[in-house]
Coordinates of C-alpha atoms in Angstrom, one line a residue:
M9 CA 248.3 126.0 29.7
S10 CA 250.7 127.4 32.8
V11 CA 253.1 129.6 32.5
R12 CA 256.2 128.9 34.7
K13 CA 258.6 131.5 34.9
V14 CA 262.4 131.7 37.3
L15 CA 262.5 133.6 39.9
P16 CA 266.0 136.3 39.1
V17 CA 268.7 135.2 40.6
V18 CA 272.8 135.9 41.1
I19 CA 274.1 132.6 39.9
T20 CA 271.6 130.6 37.9
L21 CA 271.9 126.8 37.0
T22 CA 273.6 127.4 33.5
A23 CA 276.6 129.7 35.1
L24 CA 277.2 127.5 38.1
A25 CA 276.8 124.5 36.3
T26 CA 279.5 126.2 33.0
A27 CA 281.5 127.4 36.6
L28 CA 281.2 124.1 38.0
A29 CA 282.5 122.2 34.8
G30 CA 286.1 122.9 36.4
V31 CA 285.0 120.5 38.6
P32 CA 285.6 117.1 38.0
A33 CA 282.1 115.3 36.7
Q34 CA 281.2 114.1 40.8
A35 CA 280.4 117.4 41.0
Q36 CA 278.2 118.1 37.9
A37 CA 274.7 117.3 38.4
T38 CA 273.5 113.8 37.7
A39 CA 269.9 114.7 37.2
P40 CA 268.8 116.2 34.9
A41 CA 271.3 114.7 32.8
S42 CA 272.1 117.5 30.0
S43 CA 273.7 119.2 33.0
A44 CA 276.4 117.3 32.3
P45 CA 278.0 115.9 29.1
A46 CA 278.5 112.2 28.7
A47 CA 282.0 111.8 27.7
T48 CA 282.1 107.9 26.1
T49 CA 285.1 106.0 27.4
T50 CA 288.0 105.1 24.6
A51 CA 288.2 101.4 25.7
N52 CA 284.3 100.8 25.3
A53 CA 283.9 102.7 22.1
A54 CA 286.8 101.2 20.5
A55 CA 285.4 97.9 20.9
V56 CA 282.7 96.5 18.3
P57 CA 280.9 93.5 19.7
D58 CA 279.8 90.7 17.7
G59 CA 277.2 91.4 15.6
G60 CA 278.6 95.1 14.4
T61 CA 278.6 98.4 15.6
P62 CA 275.4 99.0 18.1
H63 CA 272.8 101.9 17.3
Y64 CA 270.1 103.2 19.3
I65 CA 266.7 102.3 18.1
R66 CA 266.5 106.2 15.7
P67 CA 269.8 108.1 15.0
E68 CA 270.6 110.7 18.1
T69 CA 272.5 114.0 18.1
P70 CA 275.0 113.7 21.0
Q71 CA 273.0 115.4 23.2
Q72 CA 269.6 113.3 22.4
R73 CA 272.2 110.5 23.6
Q74 CA 273.0 112.3 26.3
D75 CA 269.4 113.2 27.7
R76 CA 268.5 109.8 27.0
L77 CA 271.3 108.2 28.7
G78 CA 271.2 110.2 32.4
T79 CA 274.8 108.9 33.2
I80 CA 277.6 110.5 34.1
S81 CA 279.6 108.9 31.6
D82 CA 278.8 106.9 28.6
P83 CA 278.7 103.6 28.7
G84 CA 280.2 103.2 25.7
S85 CA 279.4 100.3 22.7
N86 CA 280.7 97.5 24.8
P87 CA 279.3 97.8 28.2
D88 CA 280.2 95.9 32.0
P89 CA 277.4 93.8 32.7
N90 CA 278.6 93.9 36.1
V91 CA 279.1 97.6 36.3
V92 CA 276.4 99.9 38.1
W93 CA 274.8 103.1 36.8
S94 CA 273.5 105.6 38.4
R95 CA 271.1 107.3 36.3
F96 CA 268.0 109.4 37.2
G97 CA 268.4 108.7 40.4
R98 CA 268.0 105.1 40.0
R99 CA 270.5 102.3 39.5
F100 CA 270.7 100.3 36.6
K101 CA 272.6 97.9 34.7
I102 CA 273.2 96.9 30.9
E103 CA 272.9 93.5 30.0
R104 CA 272.9 92.2 26.6
F105 CA 270.3 89.2 25.1
E106 CA 270.0 87.6 22.3
K107 CA 267.4 89.2 19.8
K108 CA 266.0 86.2 18.1
W109 CA 264.6 85.5 21.1
A110 CA 263.4 88.9 21.8
R111 CA 259.8 90.5 21.5
A112 CA 258.5 93.9 20.3
V113 CA 256.0 96.4 22.1
P114 CA 253.6 98.9 21.4
Q115 CA 255.8 101.0 23.2
P116 CA 259.0 102.4 21.5
G117 CA 262.5 102.2 22.8
W118 CA 260.7 99.0 24.7
I119 CA 261.2 95.5 24.6
R120 CA 260.8 91.7 26.0
P121 CA 264.4 90.7 25.8
V122 CA 262.8 87.2 26.6
G123 CA 259.7 86.6 24.8
N124 CA 258.4 84.0 26.6
V125 CA 258.8 86.4 30.6
N126 CA 256.4 89.1 30.9
F127 CA 259.1 91.3 31.6
V128 CA 259.5 95.0 29.5
E129 CA 263.3 96.6 29.4
E130 CA 263.8 100.1 28.0
I131 CA 266.9 99.6 25.3
Y132 CA 270.4 101.2 25.4
Q133 CA 271.1 100.2 21.9
E134 CA 271.3 96.9 19.2
N135 CA 272.9 95.4 16.5
E136 CA 271.9 92.5 13.8
K137 CA 272.9 89.9 17.0
Y138 CA 272.2 91.6 20.2
V139 CA 270.1 94.1 22.1
W140 CA 271.3 95.5 25.4
A141 CA 268.7 96.5 27.7
W142 CA 268.4 98.9 31.1
I143 CA 267.7 96.3 34.2
E144 CA 267.3 98.4 37.2
E145 CA 268.5 97.3 40.1
P146 CA 267.2 96.7 43.5
E147 CA 266.6 100.0 45.7
E148 CA 269.0 101.1 48.0
E149 CA 268.7 101.4 51.4
N150 CA 271.8 103.8 52.3
P151 CA 271.7 106.5 49.9
A152 CA 275.6 107.2 50.8
A153 CA 275.5 104.5 48.5
A154 CA 273.4 105.5 45.3
A155 CA 275.4 109.0 45.6
A156 CA 278.7 107.3 45.2
A157 CA 277.6 105.2 42.3
E158 CA 276.6 108.6 40.6
I159 CA 280.1 109.6 41.1
K160 CA 283.6 109.5 38.8
E161 CA 286.6 109.6 40.8
H162 CA 289.2 111.3 38.4
G163 CA 291.9 112.8 40.4
T164 CA 291.9 115.6 42.5
A165 CA 290.4 119.0 41.6
K166 CA 292.9 121.5 40.8
E167 CA 291.4 124.0 38.5
V168 CA 288.0 126.0 40.3
S169 CA 287.1 128.4 39.2
D170 CA 285.8 130.8 41.8
V171 CA 281.9 130.9 41.8
A172 CA 282.3 126.9 42.3
V173 CA 285.0 127.4 44.9
K174 CA 282.4 130.2 46.8
Y175 CA 279.5 128.0 46.2
Y176 CA 281.6 125.1 48.0
N177 CA 283.0 127.4 50.8
D178 CA 279.7 128.4 52.0
F179 CA 278.2 125.4 51.3
R180 CA 280.5 123.5 54.0
N181 CA 278.4 124.6 56.7
D182 CA 276.0 122.2 56.1
F183 CA 278.3 119.4 56.6
T184 CA 278.5 119.7 60.4
P185 CA 276.3 118.1 62.6
L186 CA 273.6 120.6 64.0
D187 CA 271.7 119.6 67.4
P188 CA 269.1 121.3 68.6
P189 CA 268.8 122.7 72.7
K190 CA 267.2 119.9 74.9
S191 CA 263.9 121.6 76.3
G192 CA 263.7 119.6 79.2
V193 CA 260.3 118.7 78.2
T194 CA 258.6 114.9 77.6
V195 CA 255.9 114.2 75.8
K196 CA 253.8 111.0 76.5
F197 CA 252.1 108.4 74.5
E198 CA 250.1 105.6 74.4
E199 CA 249.8 102.7 72.0
S200 CA 245.9 102.0 71.2
S201 CA 246.0 100.2 67.9
K202 CA 243.3 97.6 68.6
G203 CA 242.0 96.2 65.8
L204 CA 244.2 97.4 63.4
P205 CA 246.0 95.3 60.9
T206 CA 249.1 93.5 62.7
E207 CA 250.2 91.7 59.0
G208 CA 251.0 92.8 56.0
S209 CA 252.2 95.2 53.4
W210 CA 251.2 98.9 54.2
R211 CA 252.8 102.0 52.7
N212 CA 252.9 104.6 51.6
A213 CA 250.5 107.0 53.5
L214 CA 247.1 107.1 55.0
A215 CA 243.7 109.7 55.6
V216 CA 241.8 110.4 59.1
A217 CA 238.4 111.7 58.5
D218 CA 235.0 110.8 59.9
M219 CA 234.0 108.3 57.1
N220 CA 231.0 107.0 58.6
E221 CA 229.5 110.4 60.2
D222 CA 229.1 109.0 63.9
G223 CA 231.9 111.5 64.7
N224 CA 234.6 110.0 65.3
P225 CA 237.8 109.7 63.1
D226 CA 238.3 107.1 61.3
L227 CA 241.7 105.8 59.5
V228 CA 241.6 105.0 55.9
L229 CA 244.6 102.7 54.8
P230 CA 245.3 102.5 50.9
P231 CA 246.0 98.9 49.1
Q232 CA 248.6 97.2 50.0
R233 CA 251.7 96.6 48.4
G234 CA 251.9 93.3 46.5
E235 CA 249.4 91.9 43.8
A236 CA 246.3 94.3 43.0
T237 CA 243.9 95.2 46.6
S238 CA 240.9 97.0 48.3
P239 CA 241.9 100.1 50.4
A240 CA 240.3 99.5 54.5
I241 CA 238.6 101.5 56.0
F242 CA 239.0 101.1 60.0
L243 CA 236.7 102.9 61.6
G244 CA 237.4 104.4 65.2
D245 CA 235.3 104.7 68.2
G246 CA 236.4 108.1 69.8
K247 CA 238.7 106.3 72.0
G248 CA 241.6 104.9 70.6
H249 CA 240.0 101.8 69.3
W250 CA 239.2 100.3 65.4
Q251 CA 237.0 98.4 63.7
R252 CA 237.5 97.0 59.8
W253 CA 234.1 98.9 58.2
D254 CA 232.6 96.2 55.1
I255 CA 232.5 97.8 52.1
K256 CA 232.5 96.3 48.8
W257 CA 234.9 98.8 46.3
P258 CA 234.3 99.1 43.1
R259 CA 237.3 97.9 42.1
R260 CA 241.0 96.9 43.0
F261 CA 244.0 98.8 42.5
N262 CA 247.7 98.9 43.7
Y263 CA 249.2 100.6 46.9
G264 CA 250.3 104.1 47.5
S265 CA 248.7 107.0 49.4
V266 CA 245.2 108.1 50.2
I267 CA 242.8 111.6 50.6
V268 CA 240.2 112.6 51.7
A269 CA 238.0 115.8 50.9
D270 CA 234.0 116.2 49.8
F271 CA 234.5 116.9 46.4
N272 CA 230.9 116.9 45.2
K273 CA 229.4 118.8 48.0
D274 CA 227.3 115.9 49.2
K275 CA 228.2 116.0 52.4
H276 CA 229.7 113.0 52.0
M277 CA 233.3 112.2 52.6
D278 CA 235.0 111.8 49.1
L279 CA 238.2 109.3 48.4
A280 CA 241.3 110.0 45.8
F281 CA 244.2 107.6 46.1
A282 CA 247.3 107.9 43.9
V283 CA 247.8 104.7 42.6
H284 CA 251.5 103.5 42.1
L285 CA 252.4 102.7 38.5
T286 CA 248.9 104.1 37.6
G287 CA 247.3 107.6 38.0
I288 CA 244.7 108.6 40.6
A289 CA 241.3 107.2 41.0
V290 CA 238.2 109.0 42.6
F291 CA 235.5 107.3 44.7
L292 CA 232.4 109.1 45.5
G293 CA 231.1 108.0 48.8
D294 CA 227.3 108.1 50.5
G295 CA 228.6 108.1 53.8
K296 CA 227.1 104.8 54.4
G297 CA 229.9 103.1 52.8
N298 CA 228.9 103.2 49.5
F299 CA 231.7 104.2 47.0
R300 CA 231.1 105.3 43.2
E301 CA 233.8 105.5 40.7
V302 CA 234.5 108.6 38.3
T303 CA 237.2 108.4 35.7
Q304 CA 236.4 111.5 33.6
G305 CA 239.8 113.3 32.6
L306 CA 241.7 111.3 35.4
P307 CA 245.1 109.9 34.7
T308 CA 246.0 106.5 33.7
N309 CA 249.9 106.6 32.8
F310 CA 250.7 108.6 35.4
P311 CA 253.3 107.2 37.8
T312 CA 252.6 109.0 41.6
R313 CA 252.4 107.6 44.7
R314 CA 251.2 110.8 46.1
I315 CA 249.1 113.7 46.2
V316 CA 247.6 116.4 48.3
A317 CA 243.8 118.0 48.1
A318 CA 243.9 121.5 47.1
D319 CA 241.8 124.3 45.2
V320 CA 243.8 125.1 43.2
D321 CA 242.4 127.7 41.1
H322 CA 240.0 129.7 44.1
D323 CA 237.0 128.5 42.5
G324 CA 235.5 127.0 45.9
W325 CA 235.7 122.9 44.8
T326 CA 238.4 120.9 46.3
D327 CA 241.0 120.1 43.6
I328 CA 243.8 117.3 43.3
V329 CA 247.6 117.3 42.6
G330 CA 250.1 114.8 42.3
I331 CA 253.8 114.4 41.8
S332 CA 255.3 111.7 39.9
E333 CA 256.9 108.8 41.9
G334 CA 260.3 108.9 39.9
P335 CA 261.6 107.5 37.0
I336 CA 259.9 104.0 36.3
G337 CA 260.9 101.1 34.9
R338 CA 259.5 97.6 33.3
G339 CA 257.6 99.1 30.1
A340 CA 256.0 101.7 32.4
T341 CA 254.5 104.3 30.7
I342 CA 253.9 108.1 31.8
S343 CA 252.4 110.7 29.7
S344 CA 254.9 113.5 28.9
D345 CA 252.8 116.7 28.2
L346 CA 252.1 117.6 32.0
G347 CA 255.0 117.3 33.9
R348 CA 255.9 115.2 36.9
L349 CA 253.6 118.4 39.0
R350 CA 250.6 118.0 38.5
A351 CA 246.8 119.8 39.1
Y352 CA 243.7 118.2 38.4
L353 CA 240.9 120.8 38.2
N354 CA 237.0 119.5 40.2
R355 CA 235.2 119.9 37.3
K356 CA 231.0 118.6 37.6
K357 CA 230.9 118.6 40.7
G358 CA 233.8 115.8 41.0
E359 CA 232.4 114.1 38.0
A360 CA 235.2 115.2 35.4
W361 CA 238.4 116.3 36.3
E362 CA 240.4 119.2 33.7
S363 CA 244.4 118.7 34.1
E364 CA 246.8 121.4 35.0
V365 CA 250.1 122.0 34.4
I366 CA 252.4 123.0 37.8
S367 CA 256.1 122.0 36.7
Q368 CA 257.5 121.7 33.6
R369 CA 258.0 118.5 31.1
Q370 CA 261.8 118.9 31.5
D371 CA 262.3 119.4 35.4
P372 CA 263.3 116.4 36.9
L373 CA 261.1 115.8 40.4
G374 CA 259.6 113.1 42.0
G375 CA 259.3 111.1 45.2
D376 CA 257.0 109.6 47.6
W377 CA 256.4 113.0 49.3
L378 CA 254.5 116.1 48.9
T379 CA 253.0 118.9 50.6
T380 CA 250.7 122.1 50.3
G381 CA 250.6 125.9 51.9
N382 CA 250.2 129.5 51.3
F383 CA 254.3 129.8 51.2
N384 CA 254.3 133.4 49.7
G385 CA 250.9 135.3 50.7
D386 CA 248.8 135.1 48.0
K387 CA 245.6 133.6 47.7
Y388 CA 246.4 130.5 45.4
P389 CA 248.6 127.0 47.1
D390 CA 252.0 126.6 46.2
F391 CA 253.5 123.3 46.7
A392 CA 257.2 121.9 48.0
G393 CA 257.8 117.5 46.9
S394 CA 260.7 115.7 46.8
S395 CA 262.5 115.0 44.8
V396 CA 264.7 111.1 44.1
Y397 CA 266.9 112.9 41.3
F398 CA 270.5 114.3 42.7
N399 CA 271.0 117.3 42.1
S400 CA 267.9 118.5 41.1
V401 CA 266.7 121.6 42.6
H402 CA 263.4 121.5 41.4
T403 CA 260.8 120.9 44.4
I404 CA 259.0 123.6 45.1
Y405 CA 256.3 125.9 43.5
L406 CA 255.0 129.1 44.1
S407 CA 251.8 130.3 42.6
D408 CA 251.8 133.5 40.3
G409 CA 248.4 134.1 39.5
A410 CA 246.0 132.1 38.3
N411 CA 247.1 128.6 36.9
K412 CA 250.8 130.0 37.3
W413 CA 253.9 128.7 38.9
T414 CA 257.2 130.1 39.3
M415 CA 259.8 127.2 40.7
A416 CA 260.9 128.5 43.6
D417 CA 264.9 128.5 43.6
D418 CA 267.8 128.0 40.5
R419 CA 271.2 128.4 42.0
G420 CA 271.4 125.7 44.8
V421 CA 271.1 128.5 47.4
I422 CA 267.4 127.8 49.4
I423 CA 267.8 124.7 47.3
P424 CA 270.9 123.2 47.5
Y425 CA 273.2 120.9 44.7
R426 CA 275.1 117.2 46.3
S427 CA 270.8 116.5 47.8
Y428 CA 268.3 113.8 47.6
Y429 CA 265.3 115.3 49.1
Y430 CA 263.0 112.9 51.1
G431 CA 259.9 113.7 54.4
V432 CA 258.3 117.3 53.9
T433 CA 255.4 119.0 55.2
S434 CA 254.2 123.0 56.3
G435 CA 252.9 124.3 58.6
H436 CA 252.6 127.8 60.8
F437 CA 256.2 128.0 62.3
T438 CA 257.0 131.2 62.4
S439 CA 253.5 133.0 61.1
R440 CA 249.8 133.1 61.9
D441 CA 249.4 133.9 57.8
R442 CA 252.0 132.3 56.3
D443 CA 253.1 128.4 55.7
D444 CA 257.0 127.3 56.1
I445 CA 258.3 124.5 54.6
V446 CA 260.3 121.8 56.6
A447 CA 262.2 119.2 54.0
G448 CA 264.5 116.4 54.9
Y449 CA 267.3 116.0 52.7
F450 CA 270.7 114.0 52.4
R451 CA 273.7 115.8 51.2
Q452 CA 276.5 114.2 49.8
W453 CA 280.2 116.3 50.1
P454 CA 282.5 116.3 46.4
S455 CA 285.2 113.6 47.4
N456 CA 287.6 115.0 45.1
L457 CA 287.6 118.6 45.5
D458 CA 291.0 120.4 46.4
P459 CA 291.4 120.8 50.2
S460 CA 293.9 123.3 50.0
K461 CA 291.0 125.5 47.9
I462 CA 288.2 124.5 49.3
P463 CA 288.5 122.4 53.0
S464 CA 286.8 119.2 53.8
P465 CA 283.7 119.5 55.9
A466 CA 283.3 117.3 59.4
L467 CA 280.9 115.1 57.4
D468 CA 281.5 113.8 54.1
N469 CA 277.4 113.3 54.1
V470 CA 274.4 114.3 55.8
V471 CA 271.0 114.4 56.7
G472 CA 268.7 116.8 58.2
L473 CA 266.3 119.1 58.4
D474 CA 265.8 122.6 56.9
R475 CA 262.8 125.0 57.1
I476 CA 262.1 127.1 54.0
S477 CA 260.4 130.6 54.6
W478 CA 259.3 133.8 52.8
T479 CA 259.8 137.3 54.4
S480 CA 259.1 140.3 52.5
G481 CA 258.5 137.8 49.3
K482 CA 262.4 136.3 50.1
P483 CA 263.1 132.9 50.6
T484 CA 265.6 132.3 53.3
R485 CA 266.9 128.5 54.4
T486 CA 267.7 127.3 57.6
S487 CA 268.9 124.6 58.9
I488 CA 266.9 123.2 62.0
M489 CA 269.1 119.8 62.8
R490 CA 271.8 117.7 61.0
W491 CA 273.4 114.5 61.7
K492 CA 275.7 111.6 59.9
G493 CA 273.2 108.4 58.7
T494 CA 269.8 107.8 56.4
I495 CA 267.1 109.2 55.0
V496 CA 264.4 110.9 57.3
V497 CA 261.2 109.1 56.1
G498 CA 258.3 110.8 57.8
V499 CA 257.6 114.1 58.7
G500 CA 254.3 116.0 60.1
H501 CA 253.5 118.8 62.8
G502 CA 251.2 119.7 65.5
D503 CA 251.4 121.3 69.0
F504 CA 252.0 117.8 70.5
D505 CA 253.2 120.4 74.0
G506 CA 250.0 122.3 74.2
D507 CA 251.8 125.8 74.3
G508 CA 249.9 127.1 70.9
N509 CA 253.5 126.8 69.0
E510 CA 253.3 124.3 66.4
D511 CA 256.2 121.5 66.7
I512 CA 257.7 119.0 64.3
I513 CA 257.6 115.2 64.6
F514 CA 259.4 112.7 62.0
T515 CA 261.4 109.1 62.2
R516 CA 265.3 108.4 61.3
N517 CA 266.4 105.4 60.8
E518 CA 269.4 106.1 62.4
P519 CA 269.4 105.9 65.1
R520 CA 265.5 104.4 64.6
E521 CA 263.6 106.6 66.4
A522 CA 260.7 109.5 66.2
V523 CA 262.5 113.0 67.3
L524 CA 260.4 115.4 68.2
L525 CA 261.3 119.5 67.9
L526 CA 259.1 121.8 70.1
G527 CA 258.7 125.0 68.6
D528 CA 258.0 128.7 70.5
G529 CA 256.3 129.8 66.7
K530 CA 259.5 131.9 65.9
G531 CA 261.4 129.5 63.7
N532 CA 263.3 128.1 66.4
F533 CA 263.0 124.3 67.7
K534 CA 264.5 122.5 71.2
Q535 CA 264.4 118.5 71.0
A536 CA 261.6 116.8 74.2
T537 CA 261.9 113.9 74.9
I538 CA 259.7 110.8 73.6
E539 CA 258.2 108.4 76.0
G540 CA 255.7 105.5 74.7
L541 CA 256.5 106.0 70.9
P542 CA 259.0 103.4 69.9
I543 CA 259.4 102.9 66.2
S544 CA 259.7 99.2 64.5
L545 CA 262.8 98.6 62.7
L546 CA 260.3 97.4 59.6
R547 CA 260.1 100.8 57.0
N548 CA 257.7 103.7 57.5
Y549 CA 257.4 105.9 54.2
D550 CA 255.3 108.1 56.1
L551 CA 253.9 109.0 59.5
T552 CA 250.2 111.2 60.1
V553 CA 249.5 113.8 63.1
A554 CA 245.7 114.0 63.5
D555 CA 243.9 113.9 66.8
V556 CA 241.7 110.6 66.4
N557 CA 240.1 110.5 70.3
R558 CA 239.2 114.3 70.2
D559 CA 240.8 115.1 73.3
G560 CA 242.2 118.3 71.7
R561 CA 245.9 116.6 71.6
P562 CA 247.5 115.5 67.8
D563 CA 247.9 112.0 68.2
V564 CA 250.5 109.6 65.6
I565 CA 249.6 106.8 63.1
I566 CA 252.4 105.0 61.4
M567 CA 252.2 102.8 59.0
Y568 CA 254.5 99.3 58.3
E569 CA 256.0 97.6 55.4
S570 CA 256.8 93.9 55.3
D571 CA 260.1 92.9 55.4
S572 CA 259.1 89.7 53.7
R573 CA 259.8 89.8 49.8
T574 CA 259.0 86.1 49.2
A575 CA 255.3 84.6 48.9
L576 CA 256.2 81.4 51.2
A577 CA 256.7 84.2 54.3
P578 CA 254.2 85.8 55.9
K579 CA 254.0 89.8 55.5
N580 CA 255.0 91.0 59.0
G581 CA 253.7 94.7 58.4
K582 CA 250.9 96.4 60.5
V583 CA 249.7 99.9 61.8
Q584 CA 249.4 101.4 65.2
V585 CA 248.2 104.3 66.6
F586 CA 249.7 106.1 69.8
L587 CA 247.9 108.4 72.0
N588 CA 249.5 112.0 72.8
Q589 CA 249.0 111.8 76.7
G590 CA 250.4 114.9 76.9
V591 CA 253.8 116.7 78.7
A592 CA 254.8 114.2 81.4
G593 CA 253.8 115.9 85.5
K594 CA 250.8 118.2 83.6

């Protein structure tokens, strides 16, 4: 059983939440729900709908109700079906159904609202005649709109505590644009995607490894989004050309991400998949295109779309660490005893796996990005993930000995409040023996603070990259780049200009482009010009950096999801490889 402790801090999460109580609800944490009490609206509470006073499926204390709802204010007993509620980082409406048509399901708290339709929804409340259910709204493309849905306007904040005033004044600089200086360097790329898919729907993350043992890197793609399909391996010839390997997979499954490692040390590459709404699947390979699935100890009720490989317990065998994809709906279940960041330790040479807790059950974190590295300088790996929980500071977990982890920040300084966290990577940006984290975020300024006490910043929302590093055991956060826009969806690193220092490359939506930041090995970055690496308007969830043609330069691989959501329209997703041609003029 792992033990997690919190680093000593000047202002604890509880103290800051208490200090922010004088600020309207928009300045308080949206997730976890327990950080701000939900106040029932008088109008809704007073109205009793037909069928009697509604109730939940079992008695609840006010705190239990607040934790279950996860909304800033309580929707009440007669909720408006047109209101969109922000709940645990997702958007929901509450719809009412006649109870006589509903059907029970084995999972308590869930129901099929219309018995002959195979959709299972979470129950909000019920009475003798009706059942109300949470209906998830489509994913919000613009995080600013999602953040706005989490804010309840209650006028101007007149009474703000000194702690809150200091926090937001210190925080204001994060809402000003920041552009790295120009490097004057141009790095050229050339597309080399012949033989790769030009249709389909590809997400979240692929892997690069020599799967057929011919000395050339190959691409391993997870199943496409949509109906359960098979993974795909495209064999490389070392020159940027690709051919699909004809493989008979043990079974089909859902989309997600894939990692490659030799789990059983037989010198043949094996595969592990993070499977959307399901869990982790491991296939042991023989180097000839044959794969055998092992299942002992692996989860089938852990919704995840991202895993990484690491020797978690330092025993010489490669383990798997996965992060929850976040809040789930439509009847999906999750094992709740292991938390949302968990390890599966390699046992019996990859034939069996043992679960280990990293984050605690109550820690709100989850998303589509996860990285591992040596952040604090000991012999055990550390982890940094994303978070779709607005206001959560649970993203970084440091090793504290064997099978123990420390949450890196609980005061909103290194991992600020008012944020979502997305693309993340780690590398040697300031040190040769220790990794730094580079994290992408979206950050929202509270809109009803009194500007006479806390002046409004230049931007009301901001997107950017932060570098987080540890010196003498203490973390520091340094801003790399900030702008007004939407999320950073893919971050990678490599020495793109050949100067021996790690650089950062990422994709962004506004403007839609790839950005290359050249590092100096001391944590400073200058922006390079990129030629030959256009970014499609289709959505990508990450990018992969690897030397696929063995020329010593890092290349870039991007998978794109289809923008078609109907069965009749063709799926226009694709996979592209861009070979690094080096610095122009050299």
